[in-house]
mmCIF file of C-alpha atoms in Angstrom:
data_model
loop_
_atom_site.group_PDB
_atom_site.id
_atom_site.type_symbol
_atom_site.label_atom_id
_atom_site.label_comp_id
_atom_site.label_asym_id
_atom_site.label_seq_id
_atom_site.Cartn_x
_atom_site.Cartn_y
_atom_site.Cartn_z
ATOM 1 C CA MET A 1 0.000 0.000 0.000
ATOM 2 C CA THR A 2 1.388 3.380 -0.927
ATOM 3 C CA ASN A 3 1.016 6.412 1.265
ATOM 4 C CA ALA A 4 -1.339 9.045 -0.099
ATOM 5 C CA PRO A 5 0.298 12.426 -0.748
ATOM 6 C CA PRO A 6 -0.528 15.173 1.741
ATOM 7 C CA PRO A 7 -3.309 17.546 0.727
ATOM 8 C CA ALA A 8 -2.130 20.583 -1.166
ATOM 9 C CA LEU A 9 -2.197 23.859 0.690
ATOM 10 C CA PRO A 10 -4.242 26.739 -0.708
ATOM 11 C CA SER A 11 -2.126 28.876 -3.029
ATOM 12 C CA ARG A 12 -2.507 32.179 -4.790
ATOM 13 C CA HIS A 13 -4.040 32.483 -8.230
ATOM 14 C CA PRO A 14 -1.280 31.912 -10.837
ATOM 15 C CA ALA A 15 -2.212 35.106 -12.728
ATOM 16 C CA LEU A 16 -1.713 37.319 -9.647
ATOM 17 C CA PRO A 17 1.704 38.655 -8.575
ATOM 18 C CA THR A 18 3.292 37.630 -5.312
ATOM 19 C CA LEU A 19 3.870 40.041 -2.456
ATOM 20 C CA ARG A 20 7.605 39.962 -3.139
ATOM 21 C CA GLN A 21 7.078 40.893 -6.789
ATOM 22 C CA ALA A 22 4.764 43.755 -5.792
ATOM 23 C CA LEU A 23 7.306 45.119 -3.311
ATOM 24 C CA VAL A 24 10.151 44.951 -5.835
ATOM 25 C CA VAL A 25 8.087 46.716 -8.514
ATOM 26 C CA THR A 26 7.027 49.390 -5.994
ATOM 27 C CA LEU A 27 10.644 50.150 -5.099
ATOM 28 C CA ILE A 28 11.634 50.340 -8.766
ATOM 29 C CA ALA A 29 8.676 52.642 -9.500
ATOM 30 C CA LEU A 30 9.611 54.994 -6.637
ATOM 31 C CA GLN A 31 13.233 55.193 -7.731
ATOM 32 C CA LEU A 32 12.261 55.775 -11.357
ATOM 33 C CA THR A 33 9.739 58.446 -10.312
ATOM 34 C CA TRP A 34 12.401 60.304 -8.342
ATOM 35 C CA VAL A 35 14.804 60.254 -11.305
ATOM 36 C CA LEU A 36 12.223 61.396 -13.899
ATOM 37 C CA SER A 37 10.701 64.084 -11.676
ATOM 38 C CA THR A 38 14.178 65.476 -11.055
ATOM 39 C CA LEU A 39 15.109 65.502 -14.739
ATOM 40 C CA SER A 40 11.804 66.940 -15.982
ATOM 41 C CA SER A 41 11.098 69.213 -12.996
ATOM 42 C CA GLY A 42 7.565 67.797 -12.992
ATOM 43 C CA PRO A 43 5.418 67.270 -9.887
ATOM 44 C CA PHE A 44 6.466 64.135 -8.016
ATOM 45 C CA LEU A 45 2.905 62.883 -7.457
ATOM 46 C CA SER A 46 1.988 63.397 -11.125
ATOM 47 C CA VAL A 47 5.021 61.432 -12.280
ATOM 48 C CA LEU A 48 4.398 58.772 -9.613
ATOM 49 C CA LEU A 49 0.815 58.317 -10.855
ATOM 50 C CA ARG A 50 1.981 57.624 -14.394
ATOM 51 C CA ILE A 51 4.921 55.401 -13.410
ATOM 52 C CA GLY A 52 2.804 53.499 -10.901
ATOM 53 C CA PHE A 53 0.065 52.840 -13.449
ATOM 54 C CA ILE A 54 2.581 51.573 -16.008
ATOM 55 C CA ALA A 55 4.383 49.449 -13.372
ATOM 56 C CA ILE A 56 1.139 47.772 -12.281
ATOM 57 C CA ALA A 57 0.151 47.114 -15.903
ATOM 58 C CA LEU A 58 3.533 45.555 -16.697
ATOM 59 C CA LEU A 59 3.521 43.436 -13.522
ATOM 60 C CA LEU A 60 0.033 42.052 -14.244
ATOM 61 C CA THR A 61 1.048 41.401 -17.849
ATOM 62 C CA TYR A 62 4.168 39.528 -16.694
ATOM 63 C CA THR A 63 2.269 37.259 -14.304
ATOM 64 C CA ALA A 64 -0.740 36.714 -16.601
ATOM 65 C CA SER A 65 1.423 35.827 -19.604
ATOM 66 C CA GLY A 66 3.073 33.122 -17.488
ATOM 67 C CA THR A 67 -0.211 31.198 -17.440
ATOM 68 C CA LEU A 68 -0.553 31.072 -21.235
ATOM 69 C CA ARG A 69 -0.332 27.572 -22.723
ATOM 70 C CA GLN A 70 0.877 27.542 -26.318
ATOM 71 C CA ARG A 71 3.357 25.485 -28.332
ATOM 72 C CA TRP A 72 4.787 27.988 -30.797
ATOM 73 C CA LEU A 73 7.107 30.084 -28.625
ATOM 74 C CA PRO A 74 9.121 29.450 -25.471
ATOM 75 C CA PRO A 75 7.262 30.646 -22.337
ATOM 76 C CA ALA A 76 10.059 33.071 -21.404
ATOM 77 C CA LEU A 77 9.948 34.714 -24.840
ATOM 78 C CA VAL A 78 6.158 35.049 -24.620
ATOM 79 C CA ARG A 79 6.440 36.895 -21.308
ATOM 80 C CA LEU A 80 9.170 39.154 -22.636
ATOM 81 C CA LEU A 81 7.177 40.066 -25.757
ATOM 82 C CA ALA A 82 4.031 40.645 -23.693
ATOM 83 C CA VAL A 83 5.828 43.127 -21.420
ATOM 84 C CA ALA A 84 7.467 44.868 -24.397
ATOM 85 C CA LEU A 85 4.100 45.306 -26.130
ATOM 86 C CA MET A 86 2.327 46.440 -22.967
ATOM 87 C CA ALA A 87 4.856 49.204 -22.218
ATOM 88 C CA PRO A 88 3.725 51.643 -24.991
ATOM 89 C CA VAL A 89 0.066 50.616 -24.581
ATOM 90 C CA ALA A 90 0.055 51.326 -20.845
ATOM 91 C CA THR A 91 1.917 54.611 -21.429
ATOM 92 C CA LEU A 92 -0.647 55.723 -24.028
ATOM 93 C CA ALA A 93 -3.518 54.782 -21.707
ATOM 94 C CA ILE A 94 -2.226 56.824 -18.755
ATOM 95 C CA PHE A 95 -1.500 59.801 -21.003
ATOM 96 C CA ARG A 96 -5.029 59.725 -22.364
ATOM 97 C CA LEU A 97 -6.430 59.600 -18.838
ATOM 98 C CA THR A 98 -4.303 62.338 -17.277
ATOM 99 C CA GLU A 99 -3.036 64.719 -19.970
ATOM 100 C CA ASN A 100 -5.175 67.798 -20.666
ATOM 101 C CA SER A 101 -2.529 69.951 -22.302
ATOM 102 C CA PRO A 102 -3.498 71.267 -25.753
ATOM 103 C CA ALA A 103 0.165 71.322 -26.838
ATOM 104 C CA LYS A 104 0.377 68.208 -28.969
ATOM 105 C CA ARG A 105 4.109 68.525 -29.513
ATOM 106 C CA GLU A 106 4.979 68.460 -25.815
ATOM 107 C CA LEU A 107 2.403 65.719 -25.315
ATOM 108 C CA ALA A 108 3.950 63.566 -28.025
ATOM 109 C CA TYR A 109 7.480 64.151 -26.685
ATOM 110 C CA GLY A 110 6.455 63.171 -23.153
ATOM 111 C CA TYR A 111 4.658 60.084 -24.391
ATOM 112 C CA VAL A 112 7.621 58.905 -26.470
ATOM 113 C CA MET A 113 10.111 59.523 -23.658
ATOM 114 C CA LEU A 114 8.013 57.724 -21.055
ATOM 115 C CA ALA A 115 7.196 54.842 -23.427
ATOM 116 C CA VAL A 116 10.917 54.313 -24.184
ATOM 117 C CA VAL A 117 11.800 54.399 -20.483
ATOM 118 C CA ALA A 118 8.958 51.960 -19.665
ATOM 119 C CA LEU A 119 10.043 49.649 -22.487
ATOM 120 C CA ILE A 120 13.726 49.595 -21.474
ATOM 121 C CA VAL A 121 13.116 49.245 -17.735
ATOM 122 C CA GLY A 122 10.276 46.734 -18.252
ATOM 123 C CA VAL A 123 12.394 44.508 -20.505
ATOM 124 C CA LEU A 124 15.426 44.653 -18.171
ATOM 125 C CA VAL A 125 13.358 43.843 -15.084
ATOM 126 C CA THR A 126 11.619 41.032 -16.972
ATOM 127 C CA LEU A 127 14.956 39.506 -17.991
ATOM 128 C CA VAL A 128 16.177 39.616 -14.397
ATOM 129 C CA ALA A 129 12.906 38.115 -13.116
ATOM 130 C CA LEU A 130 13.013 35.317 -15.692
ATOM 131 C CA ARG A 131 16.577 34.477 -14.718
ATOM 132 C CA LEU A 132 15.684 34.371 -11.033
ATOM 133 C CA GLU A 133 12.634 32.204 -11.753
ATOM 134 C CA ARG A 134 14.739 29.818 -13.808
ATOM 135 C CA LYS A 135 17.251 29.482 -10.971
ATOM 136 C CA ALA A 136 14.421 28.906 -8.507
ATOM 137 C CA HIS A 137 12.937 26.189 -10.741
ATOM 138 C CA GLU A 138 16.359 24.560 -11.149
ATOM 139 C CA ARG A 139 16.890 24.586 -7.395
ATOM 140 C CA ALA A 140 13.426 23.111 -6.821
ATOM 141 C CA ALA A 141 14.150 20.427 -9.430
ATOM 142 C CA ARG A 142 17.462 19.589 -7.738
ATOM 143 C CA LEU A 143 15.782 19.333 -4.353
ATOM 144 C CA GLN A 144 13.068 17.105 -5.801
ATOM 145 C CA ALA A 145 15.644 14.900 -7.513
ATOM 146 C CA GLU A 146 17.620 14.702 -4.272
ATOM 147 C CA ARG A 147 14.484 13.761 -2.356
ATOM 148 C CA GLU A 148 13.626 11.066 -4.898
ATOM 149 C CA ARG A 149 17.217 9.784 -4.809
ATOM 150 C CA HIS A 150 17.113 9.483 -1.016
ATOM 151 C CA THR A 151 13.776 7.677 -1.264
ATOM 152 C CA LEU A 152 15.178 5.229 -3.825
ATOM 153 C CA GLU A 153 18.312 4.683 -1.726
ATOM 154 C CA ARG A 154 16.178 3.957 1.330
ATOM 155 C CA GLU A 155 14.035 1.489 -0.649
ATOM 156 C CA LEU A 156 17.175 -0.140 -2.074
ATOM 157 C CA LEU A 157 18.624 -0.409 1.415
ATOM 158 C CA ASP A 158 15.466 -2.095 2.698
ATOM 159 C CA ALA A 159 15.544 -4.491 -0.243
ATOM 160 C CA ARG A 160 19.204 -5.341 0.432
ATOM 161 C CA LEU A 161 18.469 -5.986 4.101
ATOM 162 C CA ARG A 162 15.593 -8.306 3.187
ATOM 163 C CA LEU A 163 17.771 -10.135 0.656
ATOM 164 C CA LEU A 164 20.637 -10.594 3.090
ATOM 165 C CA GLN A 165 18.185 -11.700 5.781
ATOM 166 C CA ALA A 166 16.825 -14.312 3.381
ATOM 167 C CA GLN A 167 20.400 -15.552 2.864
ATOM 168 C CA ILE A 168 20.950 -15.814 6.615
ATOM 169 C CA GLU A 169 17.821 -17.893 7.292
ATOM 170 C CA PRO A 170 18.851 -21.058 5.329
ATOM 171 C CA HIS A 171 22.345 -20.784 6.828
ATOM 172 C CA PHE A 172 20.875 -20.848 10.336
ATOM 173 C CA LEU A 173 18.428 -23.663 9.597
ATOM 174 C CA PHE A 174 21.046 -25.891 7.940
ATOM 175 C CA ASN A 175 23.359 -25.493 10.936
ATOM 176 C CA THR A 176 20.493 -26.401 13.279
ATOM 177 C CA LEU A 177 19.606 -29.514 11.264
ATOM 178 C CA ALA A 178 23.260 -30.545 11.221
ATOM 179 C CA ASN A 179 23.323 -30.427 15.018
ATOM 180 C CA ILE A 180 20.233 -32.648 15.152
ATOM 181 C CA GLU A 181 21.858 -35.125 12.762
ATOM 182 C CA ALA A 182 25.015 -35.295 14.903
ATOM 183 C CA LEU A 183 22.978 -36.116 18.018
ATOM 184 C CA VAL A 184 21.012 -38.856 16.267
ATOM 185 C CA GLU A 185 24.115 -40.480 14.773
ATOM 186 C CA ALA A 186 25.883 -40.427 18.137
ATOM 187 C CA LYS A 187 22.841 -42.121 19.745
ATOM 188 C CA SER A 188 23.240 -39.855 22.720
ATOM 189 C CA ASP A 189 20.898 -40.171 25.691
ATOM 190 C CA ASN A 190 20.463 -36.403 25.471
ATOM 191 C CA ALA A 191 19.198 -36.568 21.904
ATOM 192 C CA GLY A 192 15.539 -36.532 22.902
ATOM 193 C CA PRO A 193 15.693 -33.631 25.410
ATOM 194 C CA VAL A 194 17.956 -31.621 23.106
ATOM 195 C CA LEU A 195 15.638 -32.198 20.159
ATOM 196 C CA ARG A 196 12.635 -31.021 22.176
ATOM 197 C CA HIS A 197 14.511 -27.929 23.318
ATOM 198 C CA LEU A 198 15.650 -27.351 19.775
ATOM 199 C CA ILE A 199 12.093 -27.470 18.424
ATOM 200 C CA ALA A 200 10.968 -25.038 21.100
ATOM 201 C CA TYR A 201 13.892 -22.785 20.253
ATOM 202 C CA LEU A 202 13.027 -22.812 16.553
ATOM 203 C CA LYS A 203 9.413 -21.945 17.326
ATOM 204 C CA ALA A 204 10.632 -18.938 19.278
ATOM 205 C CA ALA A 205 13.235 -17.933 16.712
ATOM 206 C CA MET A 206 11.328 -18.259 13.465
ATOM 207 C CA PRO A 207 8.932 -15.299 14.041
ATOM 208 C CA ARG A 208 11.979 -13.075 14.587
ATOM 209 C CA LEU A 209 13.822 -13.935 11.410
ATOM 210 C CA ASN A 210 12.186 -11.050 9.542
ATOM 211 C CA ASP A 211 11.696 -8.733 12.531
ATOM 212 C CA ALA A 212 12.457 -5.222 11.239
ATOM 213 C CA ASP A 213 12.158 -3.847 14.800
ATOM 214 C CA ALA A 214 14.571 -6.306 16.409
ATOM 215 C CA THR A 215 16.662 -5.071 19.329
ATOM 216 C CA LEU A 216 19.877 -6.226 20.918
ATOM 217 C CA ASP A 217 17.855 -7.659 23.820
ATOM 218 C CA THR A 218 15.858 -9.997 21.545
ATOM 219 C CA GLU A 219 19.094 -10.967 19.783
ATOM 220 C CA LEU A 220 20.783 -11.836 23.077
ATOM 221 C CA GLN A 221 17.795 -13.970 24.067
ATOM 222 C CA LEU A 222 18.310 -16.063 20.936
ATOM 223 C CA VAL A 223 22.055 -16.222 21.569
ATOM 224 C CA ARG A 224 21.568 -17.502 25.131
ATOM 225 C CA ALA A 225 18.970 -20.072 24.010
ATOM 226 C CA TYR A 226 21.262 -21.306 21.254
ATOM 227 C CA LEU A 227 24.276 -21.607 23.551
ATOM 228 C CA GLU A 228 22.177 -23.437 26.140
ATOM 229 C CA LEU A 229 21.228 -25.979 23.498
ATOM 230 C CA MET A 230 24.829 -26.372 22.354
ATOM 231 C CA HIS A 231 25.902 -26.777 25.975
ATOM 232 C CA MET A 232 23.403 -29.636 26.350
ATOM 233 C CA ARG A 233 24.898 -31.280 23.278
ATOM 234 C CA MET A 234 28.485 -31.008 24.521
ATOM 235 C CA PRO A 235 28.335 -30.207 28.254
ATOM 236 C CA ASP A 236 32.005 -31.067 28.905
ATOM 237 C CA ARG A 237 33.389 -29.139 25.921
ATOM 238 C CA LEU A 238 31.490 -25.845 25.869
ATOM 239 C CA ARG A 239 31.404 -23.033 28.409
ATOM 240 C CA PHE A 240 29.949 -19.607 27.719
ATOM 241 C CA THR A 241 29.107 -16.195 29.150
ATOM 242 C CA VAL A 242 26.709 -13.579 27.728
ATOM 243 C CA GLU A 243 27.043 -10.134 29.298
ATOM 244 C CA THR A 244 26.606 -6.629 27.887
ATOM 245 C CA ALA A 245 26.769 -3.183 29.431
ATOM 246 C CA PRO A 246 23.531 -1.795 30.891
ATOM 247 C CA GLY A 247 21.571 0.492 28.581
ATOM 248 C CA LEU A 248 22.199 -1.464 25.362
ATOM 249 C CA SER A 249 19.132 -3.727 25.528
ATOM 250 C CA ALA A 250 16.804 -1.427 23.542
ATOM 251 C CA LEU A 251 19.403 -0.741 20.860
ATOM 252 C CA PRO A 252 18.022 -1.432 17.335
ATOM 253 C CA PHE A 253 20.006 -4.315 15.898
ATOM 254 C CA PRO A 254 19.747 -6.405 12.696
ATOM 255 C CA ALA A 255 18.071 -9.700 13.543
ATOM 256 C CA MET A 256 20.231 -12.862 13.568
ATOM 257 C CA ALA A 257 23.508 -10.938 13.012
ATOM 258 C CA LEU A 258 25.083 -11.655 16.410
ATOM 259 C CA LEU A 259 23.650 -15.163 16.429
ATOM 260 C CA THR A 260 25.478 -15.866 13.152
ATOM 261 C CA LEU A 261 28.797 -15.002 14.824
ATOM 262 C CA VAL A 262 27.992 -17.299 17.761
ATOM 263 C CA GLU A 263 27.051 -20.110 15.373
ATOM 264 C CA ASN A 264 30.364 -19.664 13.559
ATOM 265 C CA ALA A 265 32.231 -19.772 16.876
ATOM 266 C CA VAL A 266 30.547 -23.078 17.789
ATOM 267 C CA ARG A 267 30.710 -24.689 14.372
ATOM 268 C CA HIS A 268 34.205 -23.581 13.280
ATOM 269 C CA GLY A 269 35.908 -22.929 16.614
ATOM 270 C CA ILE A 270 34.624 -25.163 19.408
ATOM 271 C CA ASP A 271 33.297 -28.201 17.512
ATOM 272 C CA PRO A 272 36.545 -29.015 15.631
ATOM 273 C CA SER A 273 38.641 -28.628 18.806
ATOM 274 C CA LEU A 274 39.321 -31.805 20.805
ATOM 275 C CA ASP A 275 39.342 -29.888 24.071
ATOM 276 C CA GLY A 276 36.357 -27.670 23.259
ATOM 277 C CA GLY A 277 36.548 -24.162 24.655
ATOM 278 C CA CYS A 278 34.788 -21.100 25.981
ATOM 279 C CA ILE A 279 32.615 -18.560 24.138
ATOM 280 C CA GLU A 280 32.278 -15.035 25.495
ATOM 281 C CA VAL A 281 29.612 -12.647 24.186
ATOM 282 C CA GLY A 282 29.896 -9.058 25.403
ATOM 283 C CA GLY A 283 29.229 -5.443 24.588
ATOM 284 C CA GLN A 284 29.939 -1.913 25.741
ATOM 285 C CA ARG A 285 29.424 1.704 24.696
ATOM 286 C CA ASP A 286 32.268 4.228 24.485
ATOM 287 C CA ALA A 287 31.330 7.168 26.718
ATOM 288 C CA ALA A 288 33.233 9.741 24.621
ATOM 289 C CA SER A 289 32.206 8.840 21.067
ATOM 290 C CA GLY A 290 28.976 6.942 21.750
ATOM 291 C CA ARG A 291 30.122 4.065 19.522
ATOM 292 C CA VAL A 292 29.053 0.572 20.522
ATOM 293 C CA SER A 293 31.290 -2.494 20.481
ATOM 294 C CA LEU A 294 29.905 -6.040 20.488
ATOM 295 C CA TRP A 295 32.126 -9.076 20.413
ATOM 296 C CA VAL A 296 32.103 -12.861 20.246
ATOM 297 C CA SER A 297 35.316 -14.514 21.457
ATOM 298 C CA ASP A 298 36.079 -18.208 21.482
ATOM 299 C CA THR A 299 39.038 -20.332 22.546
ATOM 300 C CA GLY A 300 38.571 -22.792 19.679
ATOM 301 C CA ILE A 301 40.964 -23.706 16.926
ATOM 302 C CA GLY A 302 41.433 -20.091 15.779
ATOM 303 C CA MET A 303 41.559 -18.291 12.470
ATOM 304 C CA SER A 304 44.650 -20.087 11.154
ATOM 305 C CA GLU A 305 42.573 -23.253 10.892
ATOM 306 C CA LEU A 306 39.414 -21.435 9.915
ATOM 307 C CA GLY A 307 40.871 -19.894 6.773
ATOM 308 C CA GLN A 308 39.108 -17.110 4.908
ATOM 309 C CA PRO A 309 35.811 -15.720 6.323
ATOM 310 C CA GLY A 310 32.787 -17.374 4.777
ATOM 311 C CA THR A 311 29.403 -16.189 3.570
ATOM 312 C CA GLY A 312 28.059 -15.795 7.105
ATOM 313 C CA LEU A 313 30.679 -13.228 8.174
ATOM 314 C CA THR A 314 30.479 -11.441 4.836
ATOM 315 C CA ASN A 315 26.717 -11.087 5.153
ATOM 316 C CA VAL A 316 26.981 -9.862 8.745
ATOM 317 C CA ARG A 317 29.466 -7.161 7.702
ATOM 318 C CA THR A 318 27.270 -6.086 4.782
ATOM 319 C CA ARG A 319 24.077 -6.049 6.868
ATOM 320 C CA LEU A 320 25.801 -4.115 9.648
ATOM 321 C CA GLN A 321 26.947 -1.393 7.225
ATOM 322 C CA ALA A 322 23.522 -1.290 5.567
ATOM 323 C CA PHE A 323 21.868 -0.950 8.984
ATOM 324 C CA TYR A 324 24.256 1.513 10.678
ATOM 325 C CA GLY A 325 26.119 3.134 7.782
ATOM 326 C CA ALA A 326 29.534 2.831 6.152
ATOM 327 C CA GLY A 327 31.304 3.538 9.472
ATOM 328 C CA ALA A 328 30.232 0.181 10.930
ATOM 329 C CA LYS A 329 33.014 -2.407 11.047
ATOM 330 C CA LEU A 330 33.504 -6.133 11.599
ATOM 331 C CA ASP A 331 37.048 -7.071 12.664
ATOM 332 C CA LEU A 332 38.635 -10.502 13.205
ATOM 333 C CA HIS A 333 41.549 -10.974 15.643
ATOM 334 C CA GLU A 334 43.380 -14.122 16.628
ATOM 335 C CA GLN A 335 43.568 -14.863 20.343
ATOM 336 C CA MET A 336 46.556 -16.324 22.122
ATOM 337 C CA PRO A 337 47.302 -19.142 22.503
ATOM 338 C CA HIS A 338 44.416 -20.021 20.196
ATOM 339 C CA GLY A 339 40.934 -18.820 19.366
ATOM 340 C CA LEU A 340 39.180 -16.003 17.532
ATOM 341 C CA HIS A 341 37.828 -12.612 18.598
ATOM 342 C CA VAL A 342 35.148 -11.095 16.310
ATOM 343 C CA GLU A 343 34.185 -7.498 17.107
ATOM 344 C CA LEU A 344 31.402 -5.313 15.712
ATOM 345 C CA THR A 345 31.757 -1.534 16.130
ATOM 346 C CA PHE A 346 29.162 1.002 14.986
ATOM 347 C CA GLN A 347 27.453 4.269 15.797
ATOM 348 C CA PRO A 348 23.951 3.370 16.975
ATOM 349 C CA ARG A 349 20.981 4.908 15.233
ATOM 350 C CA SER A 350 17.801 6.144 16.869
ATOM 351 C CA ALA A 351 15.197 3.550 17.717
ATOM 352 C CA ALA A 352 12.650 5.689 15.837
#
């Protein structure tokens, strides 16, 4: 289901000028009136009446011509031609309304001078306004493209997380079935109780495989349940501790990521070792930077025997960076005298 767009807010009529345009034209008209009244020694109010009438006519022409829909000329050229044609028309109209002088020669000279000034100033102001509008449209288009790009990146990120989660699920299930097979083949007396616990564990774990709102607390619950089951399978060869710093329980965390590291520690570290070993799961937050560190350490056979990291570790690293950003890291360190220390470090994001 797609979200419906928010209702559009009421806006001005497209053929009417904005308040900013009206203020700019008023300032230009006042400045032009002062210049012409000084040069012609005419009354300021008389000149202001004529200039103001022409300015209003040109402003309305500019805004109204922007609403015209035609396919022969570019919209900017249409607005420019409309203003250029309106300049002498508006000048003639105000002269006919206000001029009562019988001297036709002076009347014609004043009309021509004012029409030329209106034409030049009107065209220049129109060119500047068109340039500013074009920049505003380009900026709006860039912002819209940026918004769409962020939306697509977020959708791509969600898709990647779902894909990687789908890759983790078979990995987890195959490991679980392999443990069941080992118990049955060994004909262990604990096979029945372990199998029952394992079924109960799977029932609890399966609903969380695709949990987009998973937290570190729910992840640690799965880790403890898994280690308890593994301890029942090899009670003399596996010891473990699961402890994290207070305040990290509600931290958003990609589901099954930490469990994958614990599974790797059991399967590739403890299981192949004749003496078994200990698994330590821990976490803390750096007070200065706020970065969180989570780790899984084991005293198994170590990385020299493990070889190159497999699909599980690669997916955990990719999911961690997709969930927390490119600054998230997964590091592997050998432990002495043997074993492996896997550490996740990241800057936590808001739970919202």
